[in-house]
Coordinates of C-alpha atoms in Angstrom, one line a residue:
M1312 CA -121.3 71.5 -133.2
P1313 CA -119.1 70.2 -136.5
H1314 CA -121.4 71.2 -139.5
D1315 CA -118.7 69.0 -141.9
T1316 CA -119.8 65.5 -141.2
P1317 CA -119.4 62.7 -143.5
L1318 CA -122.8 61.6 -143.2
I1319 CA -124.6 64.7 -143.9
A1320 CA -122.1 65.8 -146.5
T1321 CA -122.7 62.4 -148.6
I1322 CA -126.4 62.6 -148.0
V1323 CA -126.8 66.6 -149.3
V1324 CA -123.9 66.2 -151.9
G1325 CA -125.7 62.6 -153.0
L1326 CA -129.2 63.9 -153.0
G1327 CA -128.4 67.1 -154.5
L1328 CA -126.3 66.2 -157.2
A1329 CA -129.0 63.4 -158.1
F1330 CA -132.0 65.9 -158.6
V1331 CA -129.8 68.2 -161.1
L1332 CA -128.5 65.1 -163.0
G1333 CA -131.8 63.2 -162.7
T1334 CA -133.8 66.9 -163.8
I1335 CA -131.4 67.1 -166.6
A1336 CA -131.9 63.3 -167.8
Q1337 CA -136.1 64.0 -167.7
R1338 CA -135.5 66.9 -169.7
F1339 CA -133.8 64.9 -172.7
R1340 CA -136.5 62.2 -172.1
V1341 CA -134.5 59.9 -170.4
P1342 CA -135.4 57.9 -166.9
P1343 CA -134.0 60.1 -164.3
L1344 CA -133.0 56.9 -162.5
V1345 CA -129.9 57.3 -165.3
G1346 CA -129.4 60.9 -163.8
Y1347 CA -129.1 59.2 -160.0
L1348 CA -126.5 56.7 -161.1
L1349 CA -124.6 59.0 -162.9
A1350 CA -124.8 61.5 -159.8
G1351 CA -123.2 58.4 -157.8
V1352 CA -120.7 58.4 -160.4
A1353 CA -119.4 61.9 -160.2
V1354 CA -119.3 61.5 -156.5
G1355 CA -117.3 58.3 -156.5
P1356 CA -113.8 57.8 -155.9
F1357 CA -113.1 56.9 -159.5
T1358 CA -113.8 60.8 -160.8
P1359 CA -112.0 63.8 -159.8
G1360 CA -113.7 66.2 -157.7
F1361 CA -115.5 65.6 -153.9
V1362 CA -115.6 62.1 -153.0
A1363 CA -118.9 60.8 -150.7
D1364 CA -117.8 58.3 -148.2
Q1365 CA -118.2 55.0 -149.6
A1366 CA -118.8 53.2 -146.2
L1367 CA -121.7 55.6 -145.4
A1368 CA -123.1 55.3 -148.9
T1369 CA -123.2 51.4 -148.5
E1370 CA -125.1 51.6 -145.2
L1371 CA -127.6 54.3 -146.9
S1372 CA -128.0 51.8 -149.7
E1373 CA -129.0 49.0 -147.4
L1374 CA -131.5 51.2 -146.1
G1375 CA -132.8 51.6 -150.0
I1376 CA -132.6 48.3 -150.6
I1377 CA -135.2 47.3 -147.4
L1378 CA -137.5 50.3 -148.8
L1379 CA -137.4 49.2 -152.5
M1380 CA -137.9 45.5 -151.5
F1381 CA -141.0 46.8 -149.2
G1382 CA -142.4 48.8 -152.2
V1383 CA -142.5 45.6 -154.1
G1384 CA -144.2 43.7 -151.3
L1385 CA -146.7 46.5 -151.1
H1386 CA -147.8 46.1 -154.6
F1387 CA -147.7 42.3 -155.1
S1388 CA -151.1 41.4 -156.3
L1389 CA -151.6 37.6 -156.0
Q1390 CA -155.2 38.1 -158.2
D1391 CA -152.8 40.0 -160.7
L1392 CA -150.6 37.4 -161.2
L1393 CA -153.0 34.6 -161.4
S1394 CA -155.0 36.4 -163.9
V1395 CA -152.0 36.4 -166.3
R1396 CA -150.4 33.0 -164.8
N1397 CA -150.4 31.2 -168.0
I1398 CA -148.1 33.3 -169.6
A1399 CA -146.3 35.1 -167.2
V1400 CA -145.5 32.4 -164.5
P1401 CA -143.5 29.9 -167.7
G1402 CA -142.4 32.7 -169.5
A1403 CA -140.8 35.0 -166.9
V1404 CA -139.3 31.3 -165.5
V1405 CA -138.0 30.5 -169.4
Q1406 CA -136.6 33.8 -169.8
I1407 CA -134.8 34.2 -166.9
A1408 CA -132.9 30.7 -167.5
V1409 CA -132.3 31.5 -171.3
A1410 CA -130.6 35.0 -169.9
T1411 CA -128.6 33.4 -167.0
L1412 CA -127.7 30.8 -169.5
M1413 CA -126.3 33.4 -172.1
G1414 CA -124.5 35.4 -169.4
L1415 CA -122.8 32.1 -167.9
G1416 CA -121.5 31.5 -171.3
L1417 CA -120.1 35.1 -171.8
A1418 CA -118.5 34.3 -167.9
L1419 CA -116.7 31.4 -169.2
L1420 CA -115.3 33.1 -172.5
M1421 CA -114.0 35.7 -170.3
G1422 CA -112.2 33.1 -167.8
W1423 CA -114.6 33.2 -165.0
S1424 CA -115.7 30.7 -162.8
V1425 CA -119.1 28.7 -163.1
S1426 CA -120.4 30.7 -160.1
A1427 CA -119.4 33.8 -161.3
G1428 CA -121.3 33.0 -164.3
L1429 CA -124.4 32.0 -162.6
V1430 CA -124.6 35.2 -160.8
F1431 CA -123.6 37.3 -163.6
G1432 CA -126.2 35.6 -165.9
L1433 CA -128.8 35.9 -162.8
A1434 CA -128.0 39.6 -162.8
L1435 CA -128.6 40.2 -166.3
S1436 CA -131.9 38.6 -166.6
V1437 CA -134.0 40.5 -164.1
A1438 CA -135.6 43.8 -165.4
S1439 CA -135.8 47.2 -163.4
T1440 CA -139.1 47.5 -161.3
V1441 CA -139.3 51.2 -161.3
V1442 CA -138.3 51.4 -165.3
L1443 CA -140.9 49.5 -166.1
L1444 CA -143.8 50.6 -164.5
R1445 CA -142.8 53.7 -165.2
A1446 CA -142.4 53.3 -168.9
L1447 CA -145.8 51.3 -168.6
Q1448 CA -147.2 54.1 -167.1
E1449 CA -146.0 56.7 -169.2
R1450 CA -147.4 55.3 -172.4
R1451 CA -151.0 54.3 -170.5
L1452 CA -150.6 50.4 -171.1
M1453 CA -151.5 49.3 -166.8
E1454 CA -155.0 49.2 -167.7
T1455 CA -154.1 46.8 -171.2
D1456 CA -153.9 43.1 -171.7
R1457 CA -150.1 43.8 -172.6
G1458 CA -149.7 45.9 -169.3
R1459 CA -150.9 43.4 -167.1
I1460 CA -149.3 41.0 -168.5
A1461 CA -145.8 42.8 -168.4
V1462 CA -146.9 43.2 -164.6
G1463 CA -147.5 39.9 -164.0
W1464 CA -144.1 38.8 -165.7
L1465 CA -142.0 41.4 -163.6
I1466 CA -143.7 40.3 -160.5
V1467 CA -142.8 36.3 -161.2
E1468 CA -138.8 38.0 -161.7
D1469 CA -139.1 39.7 -158.7
L1470 CA -140.4 36.8 -156.7
A1471 CA -137.5 34.5 -158.3
M1472 CA -135.1 37.2 -157.3
V1473 CA -136.5 36.9 -154.0
L1474 CA -135.4 33.2 -153.7
V1475 CA -132.2 33.5 -155.3
L1476 CA -131.5 36.4 -152.5
V1477 CA -132.7 34.3 -150.0
L1478 CA -130.5 31.3 -150.5
F1479 CA -127.5 33.6 -151.5
P1480 CA -126.0 33.1 -148.2
A1481 CA -126.0 29.2 -148.5
I1482 CA -124.1 29.6 -152.1
A1483 CA -121.9 31.9 -150.5
S1484 CA -120.7 29.6 -148.1
L1485 CA -120.6 26.5 -150.7
Q1486 CA -118.2 28.7 -152.6
G1487 CA -115.8 29.5 -149.4
A1488 CA -116.0 26.2 -148.5
V1489 CA -114.7 25.2 -151.6
A1490 CA -112.3 27.9 -152.5
D1491 CA -110.8 27.4 -148.4
G1492 CA -111.4 23.9 -147.6
T1493 CA -113.2 25.1 -144.6
P1494 CA -116.9 25.9 -144.5
A1495 CA -117.9 30.0 -144.0
F1496 CA -120.9 29.2 -142.2
G1497 CA -122.9 30.9 -139.5
P1498 CA -122.3 30.2 -135.7
L1499 CA -125.4 28.1 -135.4
A1500 CA -124.2 25.5 -138.3
S1501 CA -120.7 25.4 -136.7
Q1502 CA -122.1 24.1 -133.6
L1503 CA -123.9 21.6 -135.0
G1504 CA -121.5 20.7 -137.2
L1505 CA -123.7 20.7 -140.4
G1506 CA -121.9 20.0 -143.8
L1507 CA -122.8 21.9 -147.0
A1508 CA -126.2 19.9 -147.3
G1509 CA -127.4 20.5 -143.6
V1510 CA -126.5 24.3 -144.1
V1511 CA -128.9 24.2 -147.3
M1512 CA -131.7 22.2 -144.9
L1513 CA -131.1 24.8 -142.3
T1514 CA -131.5 27.7 -144.2
I1515 CA -134.4 26.4 -145.9
V1516 CA -136.3 25.5 -142.4
K1517 CA -135.4 29.2 -141.1
I1518 CA -137.0 30.8 -144.5
V1519 CA -140.2 28.2 -143.9
L1520 CA -140.3 29.5 -140.1
F1521 CA -140.2 32.8 -140.9
I1522 CA -142.7 32.7 -143.8
G1523 CA -145.2 30.6 -141.5
L1524 CA -144.8 33.0 -138.8
M1525 CA -145.4 36.4 -141.2
L1526 CA -148.4 34.2 -142.8
V1527 CA -150.0 33.0 -139.8
V1528 CA -149.3 36.0 -137.4
G1529 CA -148.2 38.9 -139.7
R1530 CA -151.2 39.1 -141.7
R1531 CA -153.5 39.6 -138.5
V1532 CA -151.0 41.6 -136.2
I1533 CA -149.8 43.9 -138.7
P1534 CA -153.2 44.9 -140.3
W1535 CA -154.5 45.1 -136.8
I1536 CA -151.9 47.7 -135.3
L1537 CA -152.5 50.2 -138.5
H1538 CA -156.1 49.7 -138.0
Y1539 CA -155.4 50.7 -134.4
I1540 CA -153.0 53.6 -135.4
A1541 CA -155.6 54.9 -137.9
H1542 CA -158.0 55.6 -135.2
T1543 CA -156.0 57.7 -133.2
G1544 CA -156.2 60.6 -135.6
S1545 CA -152.3 61.1 -136.0
R1546 CA -151.0 61.0 -139.6
E1547 CA -147.5 61.3 -137.9
L1548 CA -148.2 58.2 -135.8
F1549 CA -149.3 56.2 -139.1
R1550 CA -146.3 57.2 -141.1
L1551 CA -144.0 56.4 -138.4
A1552 CA -146.2 52.7 -138.0
V1553 CA -145.8 52.0 -141.7
L1554 CA -141.7 53.1 -141.5
A1555 CA -141.5 51.3 -138.3
I1556 CA -143.1 47.8 -139.3
A1557 CA -141.0 47.5 -142.6
L1558 CA -137.5 48.1 -140.9
C1559 CA -138.1 46.3 -137.5
I1560 CA -139.5 43.2 -139.7
A1561 CA -136.7 43.3 -142.1
F1562 CA -133.8 43.8 -139.4
G1563 CA -135.5 41.0 -137.3
A1564 CA -135.9 38.5 -139.7
T1565 CA -131.8 38.8 -140.6
K1566 CA -131.0 38.6 -136.9
L1567 CA -133.6 36.3 -136.0
F1568 CA -134.0 33.8 -139.0
D1569 CA -130.6 34.7 -141.0
V1570 CA -133.0 35.6 -143.8
S1571 CA -131.7 38.8 -145.8
L1572 CA -133.4 41.9 -145.5
A1573 CA -135.0 42.2 -148.8
L1574 CA -136.9 38.9 -147.8
G1575 CA -137.6 40.4 -144.6
A1576 CA -139.0 43.9 -146.6
F1577 CA -140.7 42.2 -149.0
F1578 CA -143.0 40.3 -146.6
A1579 CA -143.4 43.3 -144.4
G1580 CA -145.0 44.9 -147.7
M1581 CA -147.4 42.0 -148.8
M1582 CA -148.5 41.8 -144.7
L1583 CA -149.4 45.5 -145.1
R1584 CA -151.3 44.9 -148.2
E1585 CA -153.7 42.5 -146.4
S1586 CA -154.7 45.7 -144.5
P1587 CA -157.8 47.8 -146.2
L1588 CA -155.3 50.8 -145.1
S1589 CA -152.7 49.4 -147.6
A1590 CA -153.2 52.4 -150.2
R1591 CA -152.6 55.1 -147.4
A1592 CA -149.5 53.2 -146.2
A1593 CA -148.1 53.2 -149.7
Q1594 CA -149.0 56.5 -150.0
E1595 CA -147.5 57.8 -146.7
S1596 CA -144.3 55.9 -147.1
L1597 CA -143.4 57.0 -150.5
P1598 CA -141.4 60.1 -150.0
L1599 CA -139.1 58.5 -147.8
R1600 CA -138.9 55.4 -150.0
D1601 CA -138.4 57.6 -152.9
A1602 CA -135.5 59.5 -151.3
F1603 CA -133.9 56.2 -150.0
A1604 CA -134.0 54.5 -153.3
V1605 CA -132.3 57.7 -155.1
L1606 CA -129.7 57.2 -152.4
F1607 CA -129.6 53.6 -153.2
F1608 CA -128.7 54.6 -157.1
V1609 CA -126.2 57.1 -156.0
S1610 CA -124.1 54.2 -154.0
V1611 CA -124.3 52.0 -156.7
G1612 CA -123.1 54.5 -159.2
M1613 CA -120.2 55.1 -156.6
M1614 CA -119.0 51.9 -156.9
F1615 CA -119.0 52.0 -160.8
D1616 CA -115.3 52.7 -162.8
P1617 CA -116.0 54.1 -166.0
M1618 CA -112.3 53.5 -167.2
S1619 CA -112.8 49.8 -166.6
V1620 CA -115.1 49.0 -169.5
V1621 CA -113.2 51.8 -171.8
G1622 CA -110.3 49.7 -172.3
E1623 CA -112.2 46.7 -173.4
P1624 CA -115.5 47.8 -174.9
W1625 CA -116.2 44.4 -176.1
P1626 CA -117.2 42.4 -173.1
L1627 CA -119.3 45.8 -172.4
L1628 CA -121.2 45.0 -176.1
A1629 CA -121.9 41.7 -175.4
T1630 CA -123.6 42.3 -172.0
L1631 CA -125.4 45.1 -173.9
A1632 CA -126.4 42.7 -176.5
I1633 CA -127.7 40.1 -173.8
I1634 CA -129.4 42.5 -172.2
M1635 CA -131.4 44.1 -174.7
L1636 CA -131.3 41.7 -177.8
G1637 CA -130.8 38.1 -176.3
K1638 CA -133.3 38.5 -173.2
S1639 CA -136.0 40.3 -175.2
L1640 CA -135.8 37.8 -178.0
A1641 CA -136.4 35.4 -175.6
A1642 CA -139.1 36.9 -174.0
F1643 CA -140.6 37.6 -177.9
L1644 CA -140.5 34.2 -179.1
I1645 CA -142.2 33.0 -175.5
V1646 CA -145.2 35.2 -176.0
V1647 CA -145.5 34.4 -179.3
L1648 CA -145.6 30.7 -178.7
F1649 CA -148.3 31.3 -176.1
R1650 CA -150.1 32.6 -179.4
H1651 CA -150.6 36.0 -178.1
P1652 CA -150.3 39.1 -180.6
V1653 CA -147.0 40.1 -182.0
A1654 CA -147.8 43.5 -180.5
T1655 CA -148.2 42.2 -177.4
A1656 CA -144.9 40.1 -177.7
L1657 CA -142.9 43.5 -178.9
T1658 CA -144.3 45.4 -175.6
I1659 CA -143.0 42.6 -173.4
S1660 CA -139.7 42.4 -175.1
A1661 CA -139.2 46.4 -174.9
S1662 CA -140.3 46.4 -171.2
L1663 CA -137.8 43.9 -170.1
S1664 CA -134.7 45.2 -172.4
Q1665 CA -133.0 46.8 -169.4
I1666 CA -131.5 45.9 -165.9
G1667 CA -132.0 47.5 -162.6
E1668 CA -132.5 46.8 -158.8
F1669 CA -132.1 43.6 -158.3
S1670 CA -129.1 43.2 -160.7
F1671 CA -127.2 45.9 -158.4
I1672 CA -128.2 44.0 -155.5
L1673 CA -126.8 40.8 -156.7
A1674 CA -123.7 42.5 -158.2
E1675 CA -122.8 43.9 -154.7
L1676 CA -123.8 40.5 -152.9
G1677 CA -121.4 38.4 -155.5
V1678 CA -118.6 41.0 -155.5
A1679 CA -118.9 41.1 -151.1
S1680 CA -118.9 37.1 -151.2
Q1681 CA -116.2 37.2 -153.5
I1682 CA -117.8 35.0 -156.3
L1683 CA -118.3 37.8 -158.6
P1684 CA -115.2 40.0 -159.7
R1685 CA -115.6 43.4 -159.7
D1686 CA -115.2 43.5 -163.4
G1687 CA -118.4 41.9 -163.5
R1688 CA -120.0 44.2 -161.1
D1689 CA -118.7 47.0 -163.5
L1690 CA -120.3 45.4 -166.8
I1691 CA -123.6 44.9 -164.7
M1692 CA -123.4 48.9 -163.8
A1693 CA -122.6 49.7 -167.6
G1694 CA -124.9 47.4 -168.7
A1695 CA -127.5 49.0 -166.5
I1696 CA -127.0 52.5 -167.2
L1697 CA -126.7 52.2 -171.2
S1698 CA -130.1 49.6 -171.1
I1699 CA -132.1 52.2 -169.1
M1700 CA -131.1 54.9 -171.6
L1701 CA -131.6 53.3 -174.5
N1702 CA -134.9 51.6 -173.1
P1703 CA -137.4 54.7 -174.9
L1704 CA -135.7 53.7 -178.2
M1705 CA -136.7 50.1 -177.8
F1706 CA -140.6 50.8 -177.2
A1707 CA -140.1 53.4 -180.5
A1708 CA -138.9 50.3 -182.3
V1709 CA -142.3 48.4 -180.8
T1710 CA -144.4 51.4 -182.7
W1711 CA -142.5 50.7 -185.9
L1712 CA -142.1 46.9 -186.2
A1713 CA -145.6 45.9 -184.9
P1714 CA -147.3 46.4 -188.3
L1715 CA -144.3 44.6 -190.2
L1716 CA -144.0 41.5 -188.2
D1717 CA -148.0 40.9 -187.2
P1718 CA -148.8 37.4 -188.7
R1719 CA -152.7 38.0 -187.5
R1720 CA -153.4 41.2 -189.5
D1721 CA -156.3 39.3 -191.1
N1722 CA -157.9 38.0 -187.8
P1723 CA -160.3 40.3 -186.0
Q1724 CA -159.5 39.1 -182.7
A1725 CA -155.8 40.5 -183.0
T1726 CA -156.9 44.1 -182.0
A1727 CA -153.6 44.4 -180.2
V1728 CA -151.4 45.9 -183.1
P1729 CA -151.7 49.8 -182.8
E1730 CA -154.1 51.2 -185.9
P1731 CA -152.6 53.7 -188.2
I1732 CA -153.2 56.9 -186.8
R1733 CA -156.1 58.7 -188.8
S1734 CA -156.9 62.4 -188.7
T1735 CA -160.5 63.2 -187.8
D1736 CA -163.0 64.8 -190.3
L1737 CA -164.5 66.6 -187.8
T1738 CA -164.6 70.4 -187.5
D1739 CA -166.6 73.1 -184.8
H1740 CA -166.4 70.0 -182.1
T1741 CA -165.3 69.1 -179.0
I1742 CA -162.0 67.3 -178.1
L1743 CA -162.4 64.8 -174.7
I1744 CA -158.7 63.9 -173.7
G1745 CA -159.3 60.6 -171.3
Y1746 CA -162.6 58.4 -170.4
G1747 CA -162.0 57.5 -167.2
R1748 CA -164.5 58.2 -164.4
V1749 CA -164.7 62.1 -165.3
G1750 CA -164.3 61.8 -169.0
A1751 CA -166.8 59.1 -168.7
L1752 CA -169.4 61.3 -167.2
V1753 CA -168.6 64.4 -169.7
G1754 CA -168.7 62.1 -173.0
E1755 CA -172.2 61.0 -171.8
A1756 CA -173.7 64.3 -171.5
L1757 CA -172.0 65.5 -174.7
K1758 CA -173.6 62.3 -176.2
Q1759 CA -177.0 63.2 -175.1
R1760 CA -177.0 66.7 -176.3
R1761 CA -175.7 65.2 -179.9
W1762 CA -172.7 67.7 -179.9
P1763 CA -169.8 66.8 -182.1
F1764 CA -167.0 65.2 -180.4
L1765 CA -164.3 62.4 -180.2
V1766 CA -162.3 61.0 -177.5
A1767 CA -158.5 60.7 -177.2
E1768 CA -157.7 57.3 -175.1
V1769 CA -155.4 54.9 -174.4
G1770 CA -156.7 51.9 -172.7
E1771 CA -158.0 49.4 -174.8
S1772 CA -161.0 48.5 -173.0
A1773 CA -162.4 52.3 -173.0
L1774 CA -161.7 52.2 -176.6
K1775 CA -163.4 48.8 -177.4
K1776 CA -166.7 50.3 -175.4
L1777 CA -166.5 53.6 -177.3
K1778 CA -166.3 52.4 -180.8
Q1779 CA -169.5 50.0 -179.6
G1780 CA -171.5 53.0 -178.6
G1781 CA -170.5 54.7 -182.3
I1782 CA -168.3 57.4 -180.8
E1783 CA -165.2 58.5 -183.0
T1784 CA -161.9 57.7 -181.3
V1785 CA -158.1 58.8 -181.4
M1786 CA -155.9 55.9 -179.8
G1787 CA -153.0 57.5 -178.0
N1788 CA -151.6 59.8 -175.7
A1789 CA -152.6 63.3 -176.4
A1790 CA -149.4 64.5 -175.1
Q1791 CA -147.4 63.7 -178.3
P1792 CA -148.2 65.9 -181.0
E1793 CA -149.2 63.1 -183.8
I1794 CA -151.7 62.3 -181.3
L1795 CA -153.3 65.7 -180.7
G1796 CA -153.0 66.6 -184.3
A1797 CA -155.1 63.7 -185.4
T1798 CA -158.0 65.3 -183.2
N1799 CA -157.8 68.8 -185.3
P1800 CA -157.6 71.1 -182.6
S1801 CA -157.1 73.7 -184.9
G1802 CA -160.8 73.4 -186.3
A1803 CA -161.9 72.6 -182.9
R1804 CA -164.4 74.4 -180.8
H1805 CA -163.5 73.3 -177.3
L1806 CA -161.1 71.0 -175.5
V1807 CA -161.7 69.1 -172.8
I1808 CA -158.6 67.6 -170.6
A1809 CA -160.2 65.1 -168.5
I1810 CA -157.2 63.2 -167.0
P1811 CA -155.8 64.0 -164.1
E1812 CA -151.7 64.0 -164.8
A1813 CA -151.4 67.7 -164.4
F1814 CA -148.0 67.8 -166.2
E1815 CA -149.0 66.1 -169.1
A1816 CA -152.3 68.2 -169.5
G1817 CA -150.0 71.1 -169.4
Q1818 CA -148.4 69.7 -172.7
I1819 CA -151.9 69.2 -174.4
V1820 CA -153.2 72.7 -173.2
Q1821 CA -149.7 74.5 -174.6
Q1822 CA -150.0 72.5 -177.8
A1823 CA -153.4 73.1 -178.4
R1824 CA -153.2 76.9 -177.6
A1825 CA -150.5 76.9 -180.2
A1826 CA -152.6 75.1 -182.8
N1827 CA -155.8 77.1 -181.9
P1828 CA -155.7 80.7 -180.3
D1829 CA -159.6 80.5 -180.0
I1830 CA -160.0 77.4 -178.8
R1831 CA -161.8 77.2 -175.4
I1832 CA -159.9 74.7 -172.8
I1833 CA -161.4 73.2 -169.7
A1834 CA -159.1 71.1 -167.5
R1835 CA -159.0 69.3 -164.3
A1836 CA -156.6 70.0 -161.5
H1837 CA -156.1 68.6 -157.4
A1838 CA -154.3 71.2 -156.2
D1839 CA -153.9 75.3 -156.4
A1840 CA -150.6 74.7 -158.0
E1841 CA -152.0 72.6 -160.7
V1842 CA -154.6 75.3 -161.2
D1843 CA -152.0 78.3 -161.6
H1844 CA -149.9 75.5 -163.5
L1845 CA -152.5 75.0 -166.5
K1846 CA -154.0 78.5 -166.5
G1847 CA -150.4 79.8 -167.2
L1848 CA -149.9 77.1 -169.8
G1849 CA -153.4 78.8 -171.4
A1850 CA -156.3 76.7 -170.1
D1851 CA -159.4 79.0 -170.2
I1852 CA -160.9 77.1 -167.2
V1853 CA -159.4 75.0 -164.7
I1854 CA -161.9 72.9 -162.1
M1855 CA -160.6 71.5 -158.8
G1856 CA -162.1 68.7 -157.2
E1857 CA -162.0 70.0 -154.2
R1858 CA -163.4 73.5 -155.1
E1859 CA -166.5 71.7 -156.3
I1860 CA -167.1 69.5 -153.3
A1861 CA -167.0 72.8 -151.1
R1862 CA -169.1 74.7 -153.7
G1863 CA -171.8 71.6 -153.2
M1864 CA -171.4 71.6 -149.6
I1865 CA -172.3 75.5 -149.5
E1866 CA -175.3 75.0 -151.9
E1867 CA -176.7 72.3 -150.2
L1868 CA -176.0 74.4 -146.6
E1869 CA -178.1 77.6 -148.3
R1870 CA -181.1 75.4 -149.6
R1871 CA -181.4 74.4 -145.5
Y1872 CA -181.0 77.7 -144.4
P1873 CA -182.0 80.3 -147.1
D1874 CA -181.0 83.3 -144.8
A1875 CA -177.5 82.1 -144.0
A1876 CA -176.2 83.6 -147.5
Q1877 CA -177.4 87.0 -146.1
T1878 CA -176.0 86.8 -142.4
P1879 CA -173.0 89.1 -141.8
G1880 CA -169.7 86.5 -141.2
T1881 CA -170.9 83.4 -143.3
L1882 CA -168.7 81.9 -146.0
A1883 CA -170.4 82.5 -149.5
V1884 CA -170.0 80.2 -152.3
G1885 CA -168.0 82.8 -154.4
S1886 CA -165.4 82.9 -151.8
V1887 CA -164.4 79.4 -151.8
V1888 CA -164.1 79.0 -155.8

């Protein structure tokens, strides 16, 4: 049996190098996505050393596209969009139009065609879903008004790009007809003798038929299938059902309706969201989705020639300026015109100052359809890599610019501008990190006992509630040294870490222990590995929810059967914890 097969080599080397470079990127506080792209560059044909099979990488990238779009559909929430529709819908549409026009202008200056300029501009107009959501999660902005607007804006952008991908075959056919004098249409259009307008109408009819079938049949059949499989009790079958539904619908949509794989996968995700089991479906499909998403980024990086932008840096600088300045400035002005606080406008601007998945897809489709020159794809790839690397700096600039540019500082309603970090005067107190479900219960108990404490939290709604209750707060992520320092850990008696993120909690434990060797640290965990991780960094007590549930169950059994604890062979409470 041969072991040196191109498929295995491409997957192993691609994932292995992506892991190494992604880890290095994370170490330098750069999104791992940059490492994945650089891994593709390293195994591509434009750099020395091992060269992966480009044809196989393209096939794997198609699976990555399907699963990425499936994830977008699975997280698409009409309710979230409707809550911010007044700003997200017009804002995203205008911002896409402005960025597309800027990209078109740059393309015309470089001597490209109008159609190439439109594809280039559209690729520069849409932000990366992965990067934007991760940036908001790291800064705990998902539950804030700014986070909801950013996510709603992102959903509108994704929907707009889905429509572009759907109509792309018709656009490519139009370009082929203009260039060659003969229509490059599908077999059905050729048999019917349809012209350009007829092809566009046929495409729209197919789209409507597919969407109608999914809304009428899919939203009933797919949840029923998941419900049936879930009742079999087989986790393996449930995971397989989720992936089979995503892949089969995407493939069937392409073969039966000439609809893109991306749209088919998107609607598969949307229909799965209709099921009460959607959260479990997302959890079960996440590992494979992440793995193929990494392979997608690796395959994209393989097609980037670094030397193509070294010889002429000005087009790259202009492209980067459109992504990080032009597009962000357009978003900032739109949000301010809709009378939202400056801090909200700056957050949206920073969130959108990068490009990603859809940009890669459009670039590849543009080159494959001979609409976009290869130089355009290289500029998009280079712009994506650099904008993603510089995106954290944009968020840092937001914190600095917000107090300087806020025109509403006399308006008490403008609460979105971050307040200056003030150190507490409390001593011999308890520091409570996080005020979610667990933190709220701990905080209520501390308040009832009248023990001095303060809360470090990032959620605006939780902070507002705490301030109304007269509880001292520090706004921000306590993993940041300046935020934790404002809670005075050197003078505190206890530190209670109520947030569920173990890695973030580990940073807090490490900093607090360095500031105060005598502080009593209590944290939470969800797995034995997390318990060991936090204790190794200096936590005194780490409470795991599953153990406490088991303790409660055993205590209830012992209350009903008081002799059980003395019966040989029975499970004692101490053995569980």
